mmCIF file of C-alpha atoms in Angstrom:
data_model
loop_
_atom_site.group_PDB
_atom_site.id
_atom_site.type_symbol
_atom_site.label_atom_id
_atom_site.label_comp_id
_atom_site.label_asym_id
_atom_site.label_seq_id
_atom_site.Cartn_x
_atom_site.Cartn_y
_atom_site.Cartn_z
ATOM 1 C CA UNK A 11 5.898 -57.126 -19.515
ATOM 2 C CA UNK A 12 8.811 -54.630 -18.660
ATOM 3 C CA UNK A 13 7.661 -52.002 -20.779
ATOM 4 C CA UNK A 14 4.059 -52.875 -18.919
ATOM 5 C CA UNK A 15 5.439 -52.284 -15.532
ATOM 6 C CA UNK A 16 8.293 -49.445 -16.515
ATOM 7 C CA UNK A 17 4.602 -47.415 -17.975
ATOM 8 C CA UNK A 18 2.553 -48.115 -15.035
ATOM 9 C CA UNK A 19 5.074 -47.136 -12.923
ATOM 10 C CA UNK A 20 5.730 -43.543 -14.400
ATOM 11 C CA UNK A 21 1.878 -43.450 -14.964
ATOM 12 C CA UNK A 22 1.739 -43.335 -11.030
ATOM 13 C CA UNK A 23 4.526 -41.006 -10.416
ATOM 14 C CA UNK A 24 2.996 -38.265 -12.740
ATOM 15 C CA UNK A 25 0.052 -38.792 -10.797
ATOM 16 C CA UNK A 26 1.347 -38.687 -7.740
ATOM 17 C CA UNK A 27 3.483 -35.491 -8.660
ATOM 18 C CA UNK A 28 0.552 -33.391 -9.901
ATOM 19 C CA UNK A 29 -1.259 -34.588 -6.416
ATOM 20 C CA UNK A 30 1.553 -33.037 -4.739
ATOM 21 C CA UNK A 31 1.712 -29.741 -7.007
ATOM 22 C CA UNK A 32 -1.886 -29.329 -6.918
ATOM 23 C CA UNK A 33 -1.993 -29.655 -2.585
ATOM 24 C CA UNK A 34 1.887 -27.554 -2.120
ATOM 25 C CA UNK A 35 1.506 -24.542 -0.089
ATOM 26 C CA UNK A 36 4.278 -21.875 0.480
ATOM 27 C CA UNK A 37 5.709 -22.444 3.724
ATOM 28 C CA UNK A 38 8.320 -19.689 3.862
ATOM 29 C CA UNK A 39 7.393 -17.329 6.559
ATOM 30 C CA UNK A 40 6.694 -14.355 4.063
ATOM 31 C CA UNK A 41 3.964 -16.575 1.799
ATOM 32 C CA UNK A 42 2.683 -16.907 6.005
ATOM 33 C CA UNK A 43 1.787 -13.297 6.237
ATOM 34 C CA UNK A 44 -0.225 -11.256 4.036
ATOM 35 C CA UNK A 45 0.567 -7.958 3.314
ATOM 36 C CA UNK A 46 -2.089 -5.347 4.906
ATOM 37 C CA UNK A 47 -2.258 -1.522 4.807
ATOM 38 C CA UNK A 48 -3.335 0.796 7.242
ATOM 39 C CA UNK A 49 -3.955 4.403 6.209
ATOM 40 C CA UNK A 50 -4.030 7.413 9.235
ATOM 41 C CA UNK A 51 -4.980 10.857 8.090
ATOM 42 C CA UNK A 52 -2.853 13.414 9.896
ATOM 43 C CA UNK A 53 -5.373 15.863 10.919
ATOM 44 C CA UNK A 54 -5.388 16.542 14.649
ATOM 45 C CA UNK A 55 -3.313 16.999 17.301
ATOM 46 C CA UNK A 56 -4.576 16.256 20.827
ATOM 47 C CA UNK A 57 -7.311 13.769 19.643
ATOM 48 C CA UNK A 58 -6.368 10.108 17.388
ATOM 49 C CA UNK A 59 -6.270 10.670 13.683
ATOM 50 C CA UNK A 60 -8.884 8.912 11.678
ATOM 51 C CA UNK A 61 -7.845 5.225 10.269
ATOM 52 C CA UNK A 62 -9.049 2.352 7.867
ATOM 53 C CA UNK A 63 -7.347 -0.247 6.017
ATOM 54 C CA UNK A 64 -6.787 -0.650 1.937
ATOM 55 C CA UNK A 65 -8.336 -3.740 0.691
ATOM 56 C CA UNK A 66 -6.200 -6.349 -1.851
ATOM 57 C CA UNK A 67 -6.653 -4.061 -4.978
ATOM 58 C CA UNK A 68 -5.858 -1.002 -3.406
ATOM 59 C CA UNK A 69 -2.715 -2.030 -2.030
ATOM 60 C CA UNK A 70 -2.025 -3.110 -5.634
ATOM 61 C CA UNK A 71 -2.384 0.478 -6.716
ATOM 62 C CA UNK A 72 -0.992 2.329 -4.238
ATOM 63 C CA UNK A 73 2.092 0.246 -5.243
ATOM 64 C CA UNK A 74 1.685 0.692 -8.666
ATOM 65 C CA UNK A 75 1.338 4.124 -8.564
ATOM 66 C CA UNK A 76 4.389 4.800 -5.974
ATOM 67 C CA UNK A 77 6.459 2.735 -8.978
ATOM 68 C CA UNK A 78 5.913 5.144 -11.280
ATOM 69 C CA UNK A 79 6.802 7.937 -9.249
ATOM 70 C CA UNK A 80 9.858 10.601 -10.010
ATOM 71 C CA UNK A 81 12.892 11.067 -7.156
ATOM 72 C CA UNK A 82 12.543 14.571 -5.601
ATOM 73 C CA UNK A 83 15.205 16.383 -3.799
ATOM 74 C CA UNK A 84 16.127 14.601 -0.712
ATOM 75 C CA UNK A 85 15.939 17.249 1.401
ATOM 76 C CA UNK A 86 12.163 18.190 0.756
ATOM 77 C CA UNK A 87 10.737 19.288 4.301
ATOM 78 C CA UNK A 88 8.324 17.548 6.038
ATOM 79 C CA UNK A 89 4.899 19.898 6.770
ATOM 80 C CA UNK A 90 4.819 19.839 10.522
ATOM 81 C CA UNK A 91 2.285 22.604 11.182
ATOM 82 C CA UNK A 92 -1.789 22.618 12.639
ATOM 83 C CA UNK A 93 -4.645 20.900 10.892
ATOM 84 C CA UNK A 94 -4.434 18.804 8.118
ATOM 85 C CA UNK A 95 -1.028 17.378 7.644
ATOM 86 C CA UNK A 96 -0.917 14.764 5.482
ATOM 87 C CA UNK A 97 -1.625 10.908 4.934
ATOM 88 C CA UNK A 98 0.549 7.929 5.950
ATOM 89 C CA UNK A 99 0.172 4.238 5.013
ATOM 90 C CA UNK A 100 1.846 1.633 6.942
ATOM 91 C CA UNK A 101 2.218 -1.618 5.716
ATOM 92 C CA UNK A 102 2.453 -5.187 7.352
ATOM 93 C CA UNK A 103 3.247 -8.039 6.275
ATOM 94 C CA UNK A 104 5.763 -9.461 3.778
ATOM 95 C CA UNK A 105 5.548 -6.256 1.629
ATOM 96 C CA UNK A 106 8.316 -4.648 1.307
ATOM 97 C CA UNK A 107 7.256 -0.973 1.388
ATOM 98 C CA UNK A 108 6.686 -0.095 5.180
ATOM 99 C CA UNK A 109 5.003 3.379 4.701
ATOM 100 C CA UNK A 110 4.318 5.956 2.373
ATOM 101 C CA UNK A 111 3.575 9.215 3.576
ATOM 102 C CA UNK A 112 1.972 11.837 1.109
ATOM 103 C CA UNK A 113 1.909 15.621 1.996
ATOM 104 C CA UNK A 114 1.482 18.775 -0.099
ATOM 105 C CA UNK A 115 3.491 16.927 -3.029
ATOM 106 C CA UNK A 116 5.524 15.226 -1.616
ATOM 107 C CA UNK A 117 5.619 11.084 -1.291
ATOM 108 C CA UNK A 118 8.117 9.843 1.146
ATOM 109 C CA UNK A 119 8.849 6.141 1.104
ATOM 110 C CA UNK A 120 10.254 3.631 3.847
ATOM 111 C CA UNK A 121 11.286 0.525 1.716
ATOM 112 C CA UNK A 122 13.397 -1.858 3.892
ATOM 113 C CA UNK A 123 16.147 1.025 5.431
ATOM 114 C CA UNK A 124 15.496 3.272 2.822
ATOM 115 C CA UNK A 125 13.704 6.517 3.168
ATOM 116 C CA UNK A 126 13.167 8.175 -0.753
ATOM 117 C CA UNK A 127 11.498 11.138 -1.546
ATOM 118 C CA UNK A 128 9.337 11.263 -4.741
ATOM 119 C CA UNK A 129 6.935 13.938 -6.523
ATOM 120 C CA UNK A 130 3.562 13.650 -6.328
ATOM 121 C CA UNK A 131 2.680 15.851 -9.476
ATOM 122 C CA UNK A 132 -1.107 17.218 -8.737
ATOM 123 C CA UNK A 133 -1.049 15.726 -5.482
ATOM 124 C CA UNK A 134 -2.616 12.744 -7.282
ATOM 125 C CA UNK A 135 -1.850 9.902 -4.723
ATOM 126 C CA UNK A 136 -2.427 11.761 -1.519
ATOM 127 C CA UNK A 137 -6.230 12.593 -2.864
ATOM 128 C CA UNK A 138 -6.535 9.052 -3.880
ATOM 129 C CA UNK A 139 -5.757 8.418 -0.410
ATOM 130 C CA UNK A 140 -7.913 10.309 1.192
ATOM 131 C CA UNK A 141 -10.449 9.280 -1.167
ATOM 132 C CA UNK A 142 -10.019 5.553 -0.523
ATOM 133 C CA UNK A 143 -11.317 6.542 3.650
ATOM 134 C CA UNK A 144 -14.438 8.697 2.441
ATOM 135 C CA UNK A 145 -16.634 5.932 3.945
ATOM 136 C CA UNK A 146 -15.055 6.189 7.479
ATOM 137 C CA UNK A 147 -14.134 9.927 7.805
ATOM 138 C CA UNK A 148 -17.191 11.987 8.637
ATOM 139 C CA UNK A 149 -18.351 13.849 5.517
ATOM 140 C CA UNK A 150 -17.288 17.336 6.997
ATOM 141 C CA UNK A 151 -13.844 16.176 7.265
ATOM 142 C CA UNK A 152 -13.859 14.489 3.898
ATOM 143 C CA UNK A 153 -14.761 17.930 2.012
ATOM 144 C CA UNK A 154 -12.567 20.006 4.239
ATOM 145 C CA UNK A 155 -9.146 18.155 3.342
ATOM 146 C CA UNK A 156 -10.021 17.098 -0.735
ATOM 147 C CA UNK A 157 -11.149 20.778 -1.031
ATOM 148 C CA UNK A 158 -7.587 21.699 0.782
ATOM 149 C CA UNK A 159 -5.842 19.499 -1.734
ATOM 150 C CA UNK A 160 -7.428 20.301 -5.058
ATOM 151 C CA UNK A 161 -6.834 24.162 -4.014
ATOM 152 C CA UNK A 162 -3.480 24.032 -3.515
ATOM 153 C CA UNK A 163 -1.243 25.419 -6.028
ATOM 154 C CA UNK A 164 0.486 22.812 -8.411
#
């Protein structure tokens, strides 16, 4: 009868614990806020820059991609002239990148306090960039800065 009782009692607790693990939700306020990515194209000056978000997957890549990076020099130069000027993602959320910033090369990175500098060899992640808004920047636009890209010198 002990051996009865000792069985149905663990029977219930296994049940009762995979209840429990099934139903558990993160509480932590990171698992609380997702991560979300908002891209601006730096293209004007005296009118807002066009913006969309990356969706799940794209944030994905975009991280995957920055990860396999190389470090440039630190002391790269930012482009700060007219017309098109580069690309900058800013992230929300729990993630831990807050922007990445491609131009002519050149990916900066804000990760927590630290800004890093990293080549972008063929400029591949600031046209995948731009390519990930060609539904929301006007098709002029669109052709004018890929064109500007895949020109420049590598």
């Amino acid at each position: 009868m002990n051996a009865r009782l000792v069985l149905a009692f663990l029977g219930c607790m296994i049940l009762l614990g995979g209840y429990y693990a099934m139903n558990a939700t993160d509480t932590s306020p990171a698992a609380s806020i997702p991560a979300t990515a908002n891209v601006t194209l730096e293209v004007y000056s005296g009118r807002p820059d066009p913006t969309w978000s990356l969706d799940d997957a794209s944030i994905k890549t975009l991280r995957e991609r920055v990860a396999a990076l190389k470090a440039a020099a630190p002391d790269t130069p930012a482009y700060e002239g007219l017309g098109y000027r580069g690309i900058r993602v800013a992230m929300t959320g729990s993630d831990p990148l807050r922007t990445v910033a491609a131009s002519r090369g050149i990916v900066t990175v804000e990760r927590g306090t630290e800004k890093l500098r990293f080549v972008d060899s063929g400029r591949a992640i600031e046209l995948w960039l731009v390519r990930s808004g060609e539904k929301t920047l006007t098709p002029t636009l669109f052709k004018q800065v890929t064109d500007k890209i895949v020109a420049a010198p590598r």
